[in-house]
Short mmCIF file of C-alpha atoms in Angstrom, two decimals:
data_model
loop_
_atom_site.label_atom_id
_atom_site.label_comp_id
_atom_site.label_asym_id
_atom_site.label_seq_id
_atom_site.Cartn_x
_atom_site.Cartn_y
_atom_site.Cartn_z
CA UNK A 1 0.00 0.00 0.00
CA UNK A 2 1.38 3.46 -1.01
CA UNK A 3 0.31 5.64 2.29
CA UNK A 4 0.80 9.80 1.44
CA UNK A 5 1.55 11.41 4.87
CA UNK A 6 1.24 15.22 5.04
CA UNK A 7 1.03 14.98 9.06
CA UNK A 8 4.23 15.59 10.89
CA UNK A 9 5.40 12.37 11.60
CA UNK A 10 8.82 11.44 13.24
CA UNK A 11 11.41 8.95 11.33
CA UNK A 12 10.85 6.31 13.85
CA UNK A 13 6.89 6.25 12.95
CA UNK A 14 7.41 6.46 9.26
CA UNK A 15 9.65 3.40 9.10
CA UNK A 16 7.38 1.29 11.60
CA UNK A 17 4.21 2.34 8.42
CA UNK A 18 6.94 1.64 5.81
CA UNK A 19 7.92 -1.86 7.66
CA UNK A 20 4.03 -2.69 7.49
CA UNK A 21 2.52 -1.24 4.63
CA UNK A 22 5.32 -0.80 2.11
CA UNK A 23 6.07 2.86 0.09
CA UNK A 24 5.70 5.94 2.32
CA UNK A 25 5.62 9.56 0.75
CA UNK A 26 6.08 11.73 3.39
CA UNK A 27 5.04 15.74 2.57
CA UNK A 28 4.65 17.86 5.90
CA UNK A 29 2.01 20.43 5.61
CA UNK A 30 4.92 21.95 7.60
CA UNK A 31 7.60 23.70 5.16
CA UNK A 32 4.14 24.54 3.03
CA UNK A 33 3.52 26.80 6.02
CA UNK A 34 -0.01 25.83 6.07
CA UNK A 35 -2.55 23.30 5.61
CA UNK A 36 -2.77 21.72 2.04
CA UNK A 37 -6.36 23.35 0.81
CA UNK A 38 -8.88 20.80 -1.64
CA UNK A 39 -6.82 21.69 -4.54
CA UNK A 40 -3.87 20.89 -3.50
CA UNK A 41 -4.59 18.05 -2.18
CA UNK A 42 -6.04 16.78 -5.25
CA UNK A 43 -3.09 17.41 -6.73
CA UNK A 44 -0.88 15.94 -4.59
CA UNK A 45 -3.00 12.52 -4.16
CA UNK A 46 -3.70 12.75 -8.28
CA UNK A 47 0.85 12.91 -8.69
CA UNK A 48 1.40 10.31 -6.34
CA UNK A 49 -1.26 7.61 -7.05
CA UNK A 50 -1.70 6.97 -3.25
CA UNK A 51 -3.95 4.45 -2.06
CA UNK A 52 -4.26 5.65 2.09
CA UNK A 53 -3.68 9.69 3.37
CA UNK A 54 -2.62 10.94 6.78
CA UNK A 55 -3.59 14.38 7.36
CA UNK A 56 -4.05 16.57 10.10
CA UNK A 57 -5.09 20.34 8.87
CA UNK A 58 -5.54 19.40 5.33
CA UNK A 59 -8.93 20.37 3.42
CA UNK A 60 -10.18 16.86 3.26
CA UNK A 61 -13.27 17.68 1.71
CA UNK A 62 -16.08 15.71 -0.26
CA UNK A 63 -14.67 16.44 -3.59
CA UNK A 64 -11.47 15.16 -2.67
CA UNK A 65 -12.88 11.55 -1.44
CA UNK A 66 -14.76 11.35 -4.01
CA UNK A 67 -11.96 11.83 -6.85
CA UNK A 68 -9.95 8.90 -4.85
CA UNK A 69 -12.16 5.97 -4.32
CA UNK A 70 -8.71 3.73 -4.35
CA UNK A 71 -8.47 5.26 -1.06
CA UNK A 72 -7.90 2.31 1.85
CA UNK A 73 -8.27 4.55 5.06
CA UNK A 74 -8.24 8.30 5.74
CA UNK A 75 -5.88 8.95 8.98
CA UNK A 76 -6.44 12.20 10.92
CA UNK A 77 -3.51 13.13 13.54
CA UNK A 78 -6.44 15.45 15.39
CA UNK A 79 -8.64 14.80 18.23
CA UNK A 80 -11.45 14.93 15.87
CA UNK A 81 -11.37 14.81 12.15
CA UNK A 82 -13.37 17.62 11.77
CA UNK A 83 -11.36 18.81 8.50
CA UNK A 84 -12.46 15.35 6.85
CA UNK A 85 -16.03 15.03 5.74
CA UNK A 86 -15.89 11.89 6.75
CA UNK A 87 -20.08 10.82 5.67
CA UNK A 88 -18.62 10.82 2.14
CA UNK A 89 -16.00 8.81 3.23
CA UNK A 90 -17.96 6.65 4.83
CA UNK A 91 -20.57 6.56 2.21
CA UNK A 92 -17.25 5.35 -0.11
CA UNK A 93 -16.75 2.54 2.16
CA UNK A 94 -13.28 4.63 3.46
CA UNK A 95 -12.61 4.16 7.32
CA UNK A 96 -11.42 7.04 9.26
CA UNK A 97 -9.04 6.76 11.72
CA UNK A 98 -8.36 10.17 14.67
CA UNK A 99 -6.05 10.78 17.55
CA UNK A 100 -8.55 11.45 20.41
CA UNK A 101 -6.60 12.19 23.54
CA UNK A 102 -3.19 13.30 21.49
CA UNK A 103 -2.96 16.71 23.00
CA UNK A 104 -4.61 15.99 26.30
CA UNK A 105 -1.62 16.21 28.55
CA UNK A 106 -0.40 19.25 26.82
CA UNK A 107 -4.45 21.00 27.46
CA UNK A 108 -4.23 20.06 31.30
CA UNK A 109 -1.26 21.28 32.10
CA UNK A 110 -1.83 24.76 30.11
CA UNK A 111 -5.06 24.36 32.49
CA UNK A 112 -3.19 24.34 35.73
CA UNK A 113 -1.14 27.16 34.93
CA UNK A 114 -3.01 29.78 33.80
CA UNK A 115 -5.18 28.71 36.33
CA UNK A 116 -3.14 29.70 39.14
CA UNK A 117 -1.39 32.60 37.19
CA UNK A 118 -4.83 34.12 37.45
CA UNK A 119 -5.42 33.01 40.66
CA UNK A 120 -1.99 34.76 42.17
CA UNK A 121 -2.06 37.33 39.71
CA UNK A 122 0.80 36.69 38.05
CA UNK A 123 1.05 37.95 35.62
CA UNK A 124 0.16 42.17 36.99
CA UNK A 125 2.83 41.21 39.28
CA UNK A 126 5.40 40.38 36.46
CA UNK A 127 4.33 43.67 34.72
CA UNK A 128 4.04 45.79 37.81
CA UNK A 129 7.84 45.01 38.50
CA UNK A 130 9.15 45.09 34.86
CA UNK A 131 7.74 48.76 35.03
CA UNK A 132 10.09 49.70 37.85
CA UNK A 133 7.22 50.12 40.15
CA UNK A 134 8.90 48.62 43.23
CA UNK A 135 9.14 51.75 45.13
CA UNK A 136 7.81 51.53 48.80
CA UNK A 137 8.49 48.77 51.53
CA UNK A 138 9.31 45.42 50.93
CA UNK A 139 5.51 44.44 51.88
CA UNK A 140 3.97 46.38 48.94
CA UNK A 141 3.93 43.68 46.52
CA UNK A 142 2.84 41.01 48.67
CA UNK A 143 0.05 43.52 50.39
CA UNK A 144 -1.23 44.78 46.00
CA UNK A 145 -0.68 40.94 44.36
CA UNK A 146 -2.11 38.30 47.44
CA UNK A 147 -3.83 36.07 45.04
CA UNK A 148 -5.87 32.38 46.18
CA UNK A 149 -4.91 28.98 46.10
CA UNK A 150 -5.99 26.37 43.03
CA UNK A 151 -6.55 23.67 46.42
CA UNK A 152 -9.92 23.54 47.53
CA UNK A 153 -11.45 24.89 44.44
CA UNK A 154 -14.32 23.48 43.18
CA UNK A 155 -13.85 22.63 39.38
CA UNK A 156 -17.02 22.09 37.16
CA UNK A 157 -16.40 20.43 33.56
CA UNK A 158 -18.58 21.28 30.74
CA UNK A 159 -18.12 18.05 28.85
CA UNK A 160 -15.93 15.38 30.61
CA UNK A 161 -13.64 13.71 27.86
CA UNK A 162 -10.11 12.79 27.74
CA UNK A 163 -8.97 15.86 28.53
CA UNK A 164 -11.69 16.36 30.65
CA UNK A 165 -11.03 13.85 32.87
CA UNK A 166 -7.16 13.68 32.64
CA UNK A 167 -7.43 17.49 34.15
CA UNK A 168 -9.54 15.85 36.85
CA UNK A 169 -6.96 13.12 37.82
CA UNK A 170 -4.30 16.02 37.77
CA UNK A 171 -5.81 18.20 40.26
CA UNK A 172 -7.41 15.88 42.29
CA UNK A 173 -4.39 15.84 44.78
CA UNK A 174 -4.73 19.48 44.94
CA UNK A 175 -7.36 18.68 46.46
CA UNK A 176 -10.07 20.24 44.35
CA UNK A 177 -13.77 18.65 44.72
CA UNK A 178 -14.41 17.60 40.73
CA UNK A 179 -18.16 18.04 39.26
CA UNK A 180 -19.31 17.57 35.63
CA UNK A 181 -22.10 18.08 32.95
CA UNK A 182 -22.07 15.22 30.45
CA UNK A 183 -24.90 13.52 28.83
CA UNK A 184 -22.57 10.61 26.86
CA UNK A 185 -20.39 10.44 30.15
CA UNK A 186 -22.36 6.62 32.35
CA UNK A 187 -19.24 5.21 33.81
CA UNK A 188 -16.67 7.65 35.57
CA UNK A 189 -14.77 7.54 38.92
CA UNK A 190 -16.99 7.63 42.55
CA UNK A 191 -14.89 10.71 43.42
CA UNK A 192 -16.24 12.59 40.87
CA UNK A 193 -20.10 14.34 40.79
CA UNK A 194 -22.07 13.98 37.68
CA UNK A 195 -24.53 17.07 37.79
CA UNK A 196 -27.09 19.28 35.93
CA UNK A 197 -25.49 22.27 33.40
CA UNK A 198 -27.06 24.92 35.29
CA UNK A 199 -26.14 23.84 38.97
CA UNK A 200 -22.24 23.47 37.30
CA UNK A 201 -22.25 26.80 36.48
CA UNK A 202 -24.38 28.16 40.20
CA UNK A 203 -21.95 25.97 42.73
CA UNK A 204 -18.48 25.89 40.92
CA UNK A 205 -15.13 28.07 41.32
CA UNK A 206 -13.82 27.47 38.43
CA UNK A 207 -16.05 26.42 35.05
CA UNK A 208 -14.34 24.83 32.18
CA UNK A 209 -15.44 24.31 28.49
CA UNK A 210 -14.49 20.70 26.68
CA UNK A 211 -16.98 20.56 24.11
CA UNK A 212 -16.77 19.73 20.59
CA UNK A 213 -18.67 22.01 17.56
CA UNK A 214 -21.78 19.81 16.87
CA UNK A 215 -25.59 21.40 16.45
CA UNK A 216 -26.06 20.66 19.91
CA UNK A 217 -23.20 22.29 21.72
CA UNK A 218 -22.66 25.24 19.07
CA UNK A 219 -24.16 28.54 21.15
CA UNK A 220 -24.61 26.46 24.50
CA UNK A 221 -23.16 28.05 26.78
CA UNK A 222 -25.02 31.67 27.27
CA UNK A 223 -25.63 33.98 29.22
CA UNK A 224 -28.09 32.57 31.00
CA UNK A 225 -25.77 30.50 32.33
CA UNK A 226 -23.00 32.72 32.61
CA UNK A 227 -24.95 34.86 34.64
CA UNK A 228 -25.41 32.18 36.97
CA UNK A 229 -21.59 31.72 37.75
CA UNK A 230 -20.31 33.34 41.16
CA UNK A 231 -18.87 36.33 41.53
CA UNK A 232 -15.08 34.98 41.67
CA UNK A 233 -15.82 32.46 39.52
CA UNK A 234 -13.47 31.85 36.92
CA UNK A 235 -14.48 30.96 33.33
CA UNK A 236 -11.83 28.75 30.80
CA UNK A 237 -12.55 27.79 27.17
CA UNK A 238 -9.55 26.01 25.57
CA UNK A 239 -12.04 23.76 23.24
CA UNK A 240 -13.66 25.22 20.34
CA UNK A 241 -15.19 29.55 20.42
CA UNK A 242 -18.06 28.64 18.74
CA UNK A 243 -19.45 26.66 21.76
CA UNK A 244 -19.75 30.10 24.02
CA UNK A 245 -21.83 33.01 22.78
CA UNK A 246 -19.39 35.92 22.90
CA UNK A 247 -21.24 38.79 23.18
CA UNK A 248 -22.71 37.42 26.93
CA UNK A 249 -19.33 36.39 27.93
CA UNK A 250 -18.09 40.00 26.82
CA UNK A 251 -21.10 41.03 29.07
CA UNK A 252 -20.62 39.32 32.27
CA UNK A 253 -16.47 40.26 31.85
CA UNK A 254 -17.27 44.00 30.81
CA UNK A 255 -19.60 43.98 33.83
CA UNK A 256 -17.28 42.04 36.01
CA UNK A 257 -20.24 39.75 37.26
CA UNK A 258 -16.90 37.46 37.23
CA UNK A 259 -13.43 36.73 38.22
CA UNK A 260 -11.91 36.86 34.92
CA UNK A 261 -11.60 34.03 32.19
CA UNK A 262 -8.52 32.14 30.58
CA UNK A 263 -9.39 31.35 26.42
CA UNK A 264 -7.10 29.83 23.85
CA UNK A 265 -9.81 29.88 21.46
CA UNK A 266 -11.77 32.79 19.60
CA UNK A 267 -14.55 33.09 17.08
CA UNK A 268 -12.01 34.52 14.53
CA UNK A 269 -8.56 33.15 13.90
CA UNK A 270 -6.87 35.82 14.06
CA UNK A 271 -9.28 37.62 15.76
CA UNK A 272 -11.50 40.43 15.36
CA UNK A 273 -12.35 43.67 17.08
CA UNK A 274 -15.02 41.51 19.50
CA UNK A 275 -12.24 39.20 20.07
CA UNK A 276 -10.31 41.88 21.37
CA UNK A 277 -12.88 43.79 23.30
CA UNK A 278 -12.52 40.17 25.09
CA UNK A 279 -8.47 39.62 24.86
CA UNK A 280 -7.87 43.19 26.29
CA UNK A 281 -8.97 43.29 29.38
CA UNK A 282 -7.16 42.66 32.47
CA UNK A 283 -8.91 40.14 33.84
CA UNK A 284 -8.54 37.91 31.26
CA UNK A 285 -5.37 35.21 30.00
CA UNK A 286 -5.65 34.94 26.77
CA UNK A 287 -3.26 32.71 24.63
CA UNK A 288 -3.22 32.70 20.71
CA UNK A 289 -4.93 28.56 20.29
CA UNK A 290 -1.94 27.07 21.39
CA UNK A 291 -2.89 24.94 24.40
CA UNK A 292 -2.27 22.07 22.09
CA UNK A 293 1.40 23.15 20.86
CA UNK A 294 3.74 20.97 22.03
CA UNK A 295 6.05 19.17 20.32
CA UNK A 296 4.92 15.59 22.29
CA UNK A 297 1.97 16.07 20.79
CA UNK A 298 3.11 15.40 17.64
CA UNK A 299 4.97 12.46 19.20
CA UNK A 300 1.56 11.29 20.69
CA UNK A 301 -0.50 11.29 17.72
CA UNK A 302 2.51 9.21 15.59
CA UNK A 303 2.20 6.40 18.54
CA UNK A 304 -2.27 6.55 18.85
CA UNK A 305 -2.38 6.67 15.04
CA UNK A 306 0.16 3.75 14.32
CA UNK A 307 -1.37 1.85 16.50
CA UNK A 308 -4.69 1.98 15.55
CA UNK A 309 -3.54 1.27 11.59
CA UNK A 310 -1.35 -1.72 12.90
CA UNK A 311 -4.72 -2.78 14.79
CA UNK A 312 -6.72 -2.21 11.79
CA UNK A 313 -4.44 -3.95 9.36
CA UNK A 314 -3.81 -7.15 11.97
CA UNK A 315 -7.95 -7.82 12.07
CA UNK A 316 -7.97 -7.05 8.24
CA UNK A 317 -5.68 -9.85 7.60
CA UNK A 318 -7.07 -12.11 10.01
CA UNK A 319 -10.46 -11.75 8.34
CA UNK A 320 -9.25 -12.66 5.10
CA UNK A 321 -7.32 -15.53 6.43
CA UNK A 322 -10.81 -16.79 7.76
CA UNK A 323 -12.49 -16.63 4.17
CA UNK A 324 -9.95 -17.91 2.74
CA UNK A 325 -10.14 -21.34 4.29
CA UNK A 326 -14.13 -21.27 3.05
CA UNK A 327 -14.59 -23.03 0.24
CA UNK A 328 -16.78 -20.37 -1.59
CA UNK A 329 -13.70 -17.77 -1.44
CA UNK A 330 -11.83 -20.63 -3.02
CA UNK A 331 -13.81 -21.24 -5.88
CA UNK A 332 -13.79 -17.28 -6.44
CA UNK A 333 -10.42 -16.76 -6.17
CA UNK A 334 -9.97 -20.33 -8.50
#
């Protein structure tokens, strides 16, 4: 099989694919300085004849899976392959393979630190003494920047995946008490409470989005329930914008009905002049959508990917082992 990889993918995982599947053409999105868009992609899988693709921003679009029914699998190094229209692909007969969980380690642990930079105000402190503003007793800072501690904080998850739940397991020792809204979520650890959306919002210190863009979660979380969030409450999104209606969190920011809020994520990429109403003010940590850039994470979705292909591939083989020792594939293949 003749695999086209435009994912970043480490020597080590291309020559475990290569060992297994045969000819690799590796082509990192990378040095393109983007994301290979539909035409470009057709061109690239129309030169190079390949029979499977690995992507992971590429414009995997309906037109493209349809122009390459040879195709064997679609892999997408994302947490969802929400750049793959993957009912045409599945209408083709094309399985889809993701990397759910690949950048879950690198999400919690942007999570616990802007967490507490907030929390111990950081970040004003690292400003006020850059400016030279250290002028009275030693006591001033620690009297104008006394912040609060992450431990004992009550942290409500809207949506309790992977990273969800790893987040969970990290700060449990803190301690913090753990609560979440999920619908999809039956089997989860005793320690943690499984509660309604809008008592989330009413009885936690910290509320944090892990929703994905589907026609149920897009808009959900307004100001209805923002308005229901305490007055130090702290509100994170590091999942997708679209999820939160902007102009209410704006609202309960501009009003300071809150804390303050930590967001990776904004309804424009770059952003607008809403998005900066939000980014601007003081209260709030706002970090260009990069709570997934590590460079592990590109490690991590080489390893989850491989091994779901290898998986894939073993069972394929196994099946047709199976028919073959029935006499009907016999005769066909006589």
């Amino acid at each position: 099989m003749k695999i086209l990889i435009t994912a970043p993918y480490h020597e080590q995982g291309l020559e475990t694919l290569q060992r297994q599947f045969g000819e690799i053409i590796y082509r990192s999105w990378k040095p393109h300085g983007r994301a290979y868009n539909e035409d470009e992609l057709l061109a690239i899988l129309s030169d190079t004849q390949a029979e499977a693709l690995i992507t992971e921003h590429d414009h995997v679009t309906a037109k493209v899976i349809a122009a390459n029914p040879q195709l064997q699998f679609i892999g997408v190094c994302r947490g969802t392959p929400s750049n793959v229209a993957v009912s045409k692909a599945t209408e083709m007969g094309i399985p889809v393979f993701f990397t759910p969980a690949r950048n879950a380690q690198a999400v919690a642990e942007l999570f616990i630190s802007n967490v507490i930079m907030l929390l111990r105000n950081t970040i004003p402190g690292i400003n006020w003494l850059k400016g030279r503003n250290w002028q009275a007793g030693a006591h001033d800072s620690y009297l104008h920047f006394k912040g609060n501690e992450l431990a004992g904080k009550t942290i409500g998850m809207v949506g309790f995946g992977a990273i969800g739940q790893l987040i969970a397991k990290l700060v449990k020792e803190y301690p913090c008490p753990i609560q979440f809204f999920d619908p999809y979520v039956a089997e989860y650890n005793s320690d943690y409470r499984k509660t309604s959306l809008e008592d989330l919002f009413t009885s936690s210190d910290i509320v944090s989005i892990h929703l994905p863009v589907t026609a149920e979660t897009k808009g959900m979380i307004n100001g209805r329930l923002l308005k229901m969030m305490k007055k130090d409450a702290i509100f994170i999104n590091t999942a997708r914008a679209s999820v939160v209606q902007r102009e209410d969190l704006l609202e309960v920011l501009e009003k300071k009905s809150i804390r303050g809020a930590i967001l990776d994520v904004f309804d424009h990429e770059p952003p607008d002049e809403l998005d900066y109403r939000i980014i601007d003010l003081p209260q709030v940590i706002a970090t260009p959508h990069i709570a997934g850039a590590t460079f592990e994470v590109e490690d991590h979705h080489v390893e989850i990917m491989n091994r779901a292909l290898l998986q894939w591939y073993a069972h394929a083989n196994r099946h047709i082992a199976e028919l073959a020792n029935k006499d009907i594939l016999k005769v066909h293949f006589q």
